[in-house]
XYZ file of N, CA, C and O in Angstrom:
412
model
N 90.105 92.483 100.033
C 89.880 93.229 98.800
C 89.672 92.225 97.677
O 90.346 91.207 97.604
N 88.733 92.533 96.816
C 88.508 91.738 95.616
C 88.467 92.652 94.407
O 87.914 93.750 94.466
N 89.069 92.219 93.315
C 89.109 92.989 92.078
C 88.514 92.126 90.983
O 88.831 90.931 90.880
N 87.632 92.718 90.164
C 87.053 91.902 89.110
C 86.158 92.645 88.161
O 86.304 93.860 87.961
N 85.218 91.901 87.612
C 84.263 92.410 86.634
C 82.881 91.892 86.983
O 82.740 90.793 87.537
N 81.858 92.688 86.637
C 80.489 92.266 86.895
C 79.540 92.967 85.934
O 79.887 93.987 85.334
N 78.337 92.427 85.815
C 77.297 93.094 85.038
C 76.658 94.171 85.903
O 76.875 94.213 87.117
N 75.836 95.005 85.295
C 75.212 96.096 86.066
C 74.089 95.620 86.979
O 73.557 96.399 87.761
N 73.751 94.334 86.938
C 72.702 93.807 87.818
C 73.240 93.330 89.169
O 72.471 93.012 90.069
N 74.551 93.289 89.327
C 75.175 92.760 90.542
C 75.172 93.819 91.641
O 75.513 94.979 91.410
N 74.787 93.402 92.851
C 74.839 94.291 94.011
C 76.294 94.593 94.348
O 77.115 93.685 94.426
N 76.607 95.842 94.581
C 77.987 96.233 94.850
C 78.328 96.204 96.334
O 79.350 96.727 96.751
N 77.497 95.561 97.134
C 77.754 95.464 98.568
C 78.491 94.182 98.928
O 78.748 93.935 100.106
N 78.810 93.360 97.934
C 79.520 92.103 98.181
C 80.786 92.064 97.329
O 80.926 92.817 96.379
N 81.707 91.180 97.697
C 82.956 91.103 96.949
C 82.730 90.563 95.542
O 81.847 89.708 95.327
N 83.525 91.027 94.582
C 83.413 90.507 93.215
C 83.568 88.986 93.184
O 84.443 88.429 93.848
N 82.693 88.358 92.423
C 82.745 86.909 92.268
C 81.806 86.138 93.157
O 81.557 84.965 92.941
N 81.254 86.774 94.184
C 80.377 86.064 95.109
C 78.965 85.874 94.566
O 78.242 84.999 95.050
N 78.567 86.686 93.623
C 77.204 86.620 93.104
C 77.208 86.278 91.617
O 78.205 86.515 90.928
N 76.083 85.731 91.115
C 76.010 85.438 89.680
C 76.345 86.675 88.844
O 76.042 87.799 89.236
N 77.001 86.440 87.730
C 77.400 87.481 86.777
C 78.505 88.374 87.321
O 78.632 89.533 86.914
N 79.298 87.848 88.249
C 80.469 88.589 88.716
C 81.655 87.640 88.844
O 81.499 86.440 89.093
N 82.837 88.215 88.668
C 84.088 87.461 88.644
C 85.106 88.233 89.463
O 85.242 89.445 89.289
N 85.815 87.551 90.360
C 86.749 88.271 91.210
C 87.980 87.475 91.578
O 87.964 86.245 91.650
N 89.053 88.212 91.836
C 90.332 87.690 92.325
C 90.555 88.375 93.669
O 90.595 89.600 93.748
N 90.675 87.567 94.739
C 90.682 88.102 96.100
C 92.085 88.156 96.691
O 92.869 87.216 96.536
N 92.346 89.248 97.402
C 93.670 89.530 97.953
C 94.078 88.572 99.063
O 95.240 88.170 99.143
N 93.146 88.233 99.944
C 93.513 87.486 101.149
C 94.035 86.088 100.871
O 94.962 85.626 101.522
N 93.452 85.398 99.886
C 93.846 84.015 99.637
C 94.278 83.737 98.195
O 94.687 82.628 97.879
N 94.167 84.728 97.295
C 94.550 84.527 95.897
C 93.579 83.667 95.118
O 93.876 83.240 94.012
N 92.387 83.440 95.679
C 91.409 82.598 94.999
C 90.612 83.387 93.963
O 90.441 84.599 94.073
N 90.119 82.668 92.971
C 89.245 83.226 91.940
C 87.818 82.777 92.248
O 87.579 81.607 92.582
N 86.883 83.705 92.135
C 85.482 83.450 92.436
C 84.638 83.811 91.217
O 84.836 84.873 90.622
N 83.709 82.937 90.871
C 82.814 83.192 89.736
C 81.400 82.806 90.122
O 81.031 81.636 90.078
N 80.610 83.794 90.559
C 79.205 83.564 90.858
C 78.944 82.672 92.047
O 77.888 82.063 92.155
N 79.907 82.593 92.976
C 79.757 81.709 94.121
C 80.641 82.201 95.260
O 81.719 82.750 95.022
N 80.218 81.956 96.485
C 81.024 82.284 97.650
C 82.166 81.319 97.880
O 82.956 81.491 98.795
N 82.253 80.294 97.045
C 83.346 79.329 97.136
C 84.306 79.568 95.985
O 83.924 79.445 94.815
N 85.542 79.928 96.311
C 86.544 80.185 95.284
C 87.410 78.969 95.052
O 87.276 77.940 95.705
N 88.314 79.136 94.103
C 89.285 78.073 93.819
C 90.670 78.702 93.760
O 90.813 79.880 93.404
N 91.711 77.960 94.109
C 93.060 78.520 94.057
C 93.370 79.047 92.655
O 93.063 78.400 91.660
N 93.967 80.245 92.601
C 94.292 80.836 91.308
C 95.693 81.430 91.287
O 96.538 81.019 90.516
N 95.957 82.425 92.104
C 97.254 83.110 92.075
C 97.694 83.472 93.475
O 97.058 83.094 94.457
N 98.774 84.232 93.561
C 99.231 84.643 94.887
C 98.301 85.699 95.474
O 97.613 86.406 94.742
N 98.278 85.806 96.780
C 97.562 86.896 97.413
C 98.251 88.205 97.061
O 99.335 88.219 96.472
N 97.619 89.316 97.428
C 98.226 90.621 97.148
C 97.879 91.583 98.263
O 97.004 91.320 99.078
N 98.628 92.684 98.297
C 98.414 93.630 99.380
C 98.998 94.991 99.073
O 99.109 95.398 97.915
N 99.429 95.674 100.132
C 99.915 97.045 100.035
C 101.029 97.139 98.989
O 101.972 96.350 99.000
N 100.873 98.078 98.064
C 101.888 98.328 97.050
C 101.762 97.507 95.787
O 102.426 97.791 94.791
N 100.923 96.484 95.794
C 100.749 95.659 94.595
C 99.807 96.344 93.609
O 98.881 97.057 94.004
N 100.051 96.091 92.338
C 99.201 96.602 91.265
C 98.560 95.398 90.589
O 99.260 94.507 90.095
N 97.229 95.370 90.570
C 96.489 94.262 89.975
C 95.806 94.763 88.696
O 95.086 95.754 88.723
N 96.043 94.071 87.610
C 95.410 94.389 86.332
C 94.412 93.313 85.959
O 94.565 92.155 86.342
N 93.387 93.714 85.219
C 92.343 92.789 84.771
C 92.205 92.918 83.258
O 92.134 94.034 82.737
N 92.148 91.802 82.564
C 91.956 91.801 81.116
C 90.776 90.906 80.769
O 90.786 89.715 81.096
N 89.762 91.488 80.130
C 88.630 90.711 79.614
C 88.798 90.627 78.103
O 88.680 91.624 77.406
N 89.096 89.453 77.616
C 89.259 89.221 76.180
C 87.961 88.619 75.654
O 87.712 87.424 75.817
N 87.134 89.455 75.066
C 85.819 88.992 74.589
C 85.947 87.980 73.462
O 85.105 87.090 73.339
N 86.973 88.106 72.625
C 87.102 87.174 71.498
C 87.422 85.757 71.974
O 86.934 84.786 71.406
N 88.238 85.632 73.031
C 88.544 84.294 73.558
C 87.687 83.942 74.767
O 87.819 82.847 75.314
N 86.835 84.899 75.203
C 85.922 84.704 76.336
C 86.656 84.346 77.624
O 86.257 83.464 78.361
N 87.767 85.056 77.869
C 88.560 84.803 79.074
C 88.727 86.076 79.890
O 88.720 87.183 79.356
N 88.890 85.891 81.197
C 89.288 86.974 82.089
C 90.608 86.548 82.718
O 90.708 85.461 83.302
N 91.598 87.414 82.582
C 92.929 87.151 83.126
C 93.344 88.295 84.034
O 92.843 89.413 83.914
N 94.291 88.022 84.902
C 94.795 89.025 85.830
C 96.307 89.142 85.702
O 96.987 88.225 85.223
N 96.795 90.288 86.178
C 98.216 90.574 86.232
C 98.524 91.074 87.634
O 97.726 91.804 88.221
N 99.675 90.674 88.152
C 100.133 91.203 89.440
C 101.469 91.884 89.211
O 102.425 91.245 88.772
N 101.491 93.186 89.472
C 102.698 93.982 89.269
C 103.256 93.816 87.857
O 104.460 93.722 87.649
N 102.352 93.754 86.885
C 102.730 93.668 85.480
C 102.991 92.272 84.956
O 103.148 92.091 83.748
N 103.031 91.278 85.822
C 103.294 89.906 85.385
C 101.978 89.157 85.192
O 101.113 89.167 86.074
N 101.818 88.476 84.040
C 100.563 87.762 83.781
C 100.400 86.551 84.695
O 101.353 85.811 84.940
N 99.188 86.370 85.199
C 98.871 85.208 86.029
C 98.127 84.139 85.235
O 97.829 83.075 85.765
N 97.808 84.432 83.978
C 97.077 83.484 83.141
C 95.584 83.638 83.321
O 95.108 84.377 84.187
N 94.818 82.930 82.501
C 93.359 83.034 82.582
C 92.822 82.517 83.918
O 93.154 81.413 84.335
N 92.013 83.326 84.569
C 91.335 82.896 85.791
C 89.992 82.265 85.445
O 89.537 81.357 86.120
N 89.389 82.788 84.389
C 88.066 82.331 83.958
C 88.139 82.074 82.457
O 88.136 83.005 81.663
N 88.227 80.802 82.042
C 88.485 80.481 80.637
C 87.268 80.453 79.725
O 87.438 80.407 78.513
N 86.069 80.497 80.258
C 84.892 80.375 79.380
C 83.774 81.288 79.868
O 82.747 80.823 80.350
N 83.980 82.588 79.735
C 83.017 83.586 80.218
C 81.900 83.715 79.181
O 82.152 84.087 78.038
N 80.691 83.389 79.589
C 79.555 83.364 78.655
C 78.534 84.445 78.991
O 77.344 84.189 79.023
N 78.998 85.659 79.252
C 78.091 86.760 79.578
C 77.628 87.446 78.297
O 78.439 87.774 77.433
N 76.335 87.678 78.177
C 75.831 88.427 77.031
C 75.734 89.914 77.357
O 75.780 90.757 76.466
N 75.617 90.256 78.639
C 75.554 91.655 79.078
C 76.975 92.199 79.229
O 77.918 91.444 79.481
N 77.160 93.509 79.101
C 78.489 94.107 79.301
C 79.008 93.853 80.721
O 78.239 93.789 81.672
N 80.322 93.730 80.830
C 80.981 93.604 82.125
C 81.684 94.910 82.456
O 82.279 95.544 81.586
N 81.606 95.288 83.745
C 82.184 96.536 84.221
C 83.194 96.240 85.319
O 83.036 95.271 86.068
N 84.224 97.084 85.455
C 85.178 96.879 86.549
C 84.491 97.046 87.905
O 83.594 97.876 88.054
N 84.913 96.243 88.866
C 84.391 96.386 90.223
C 85.480 96.022 91.228
O 86.343 95.192 90.953
N 85.417 96.675 92.372
C 86.354 96.442 93.462
C 85.537 96.331 94.734
O 84.621 97.122 94.958
N 85.839 95.351 95.552
C 85.143 95.191 96.823
C 86.108 95.334 97.989
O 87.213 94.793 97.959
N 85.687 96.068 99.001
C 86.473 96.270 100.216
C 85.664 95.770 101.405
O 84.473 96.014 101.488
N 86.310 95.077 102.339
C 85.584 94.515 103.471
C 86.092 94.989 104.829
O 85.445 94.778 105.833
N 87.262 95.583 104.876
C 87.868 95.950 106.154
C 87.967 97.465 106.279
O 88.406 98.130 105.338
N 87.572 97.966 107.423
C 87.655 99.410 107.681
C 89.085 99.889 107.414
O 90.049 99.248 107.814
N 89.196 100.998 106.693
C 90.502 101.597 106.426
C 91.162 101.140 105.136
O 92.195 101.677 104.760
N 90.593 100.139 104.466
C 91.181 99.722 103.191
C 91.027 100.835 102.161
O 90.012 101.540 102.140
N 92.029 100.952 101.312
C 92.007 101.953 100.248
C 92.553 101.330 98.982
O 93.440 100.479 99.026
N 92.055 101.795 97.857
C 92.600 101.401 96.562
C 92.676 102.637 95.674
O 91.942 103.609 95.864
N 93.582 102.588 94.726
C 93.684 103.598 93.691
C 93.420 102.865 92.382
O 94.001 101.805 92.149
N 92.531 103.410 91.558
C 92.215 102.735 90.305
C 92.633 103.580 89.111
O 92.692 104.808 89.195
N 92.926 102.888 88.023
C 93.289 103.524 86.763
C 92.530 102.788 85.669
O 92.813 101.616 85.416
N 91.608 103.443 85.032
C 90.801 102.818 83.981
C 91.339 103.142 82.594
O 90.652 102.957 81.608
N 92.569 103.598 82.512
C 93.032 104.036 81.232
C 94.272 103.461 80.764
O 94.724 103.461 79.709
């Protein structure tokens, strides 16, 4: 599972962060991905029962994540997107489920 943000030009058939203009935090390894299939260590992995939050701070141009309400710090410190970013979630394994809250 990957949770992140992307522009409306990104194909939704791949995990967040694997393609240009997308940013993702992946459950299996806790890596952060920004426009590349190669991630970098960022935070702990996550799984069943965990709640992952995403914060895009346009004024500081950062994307940060939270795990179960605790801040993990900025994953992407210099986001230079001119197009709007939208929430995105990627699933790769049969039977995976997520519940989302946009409010």
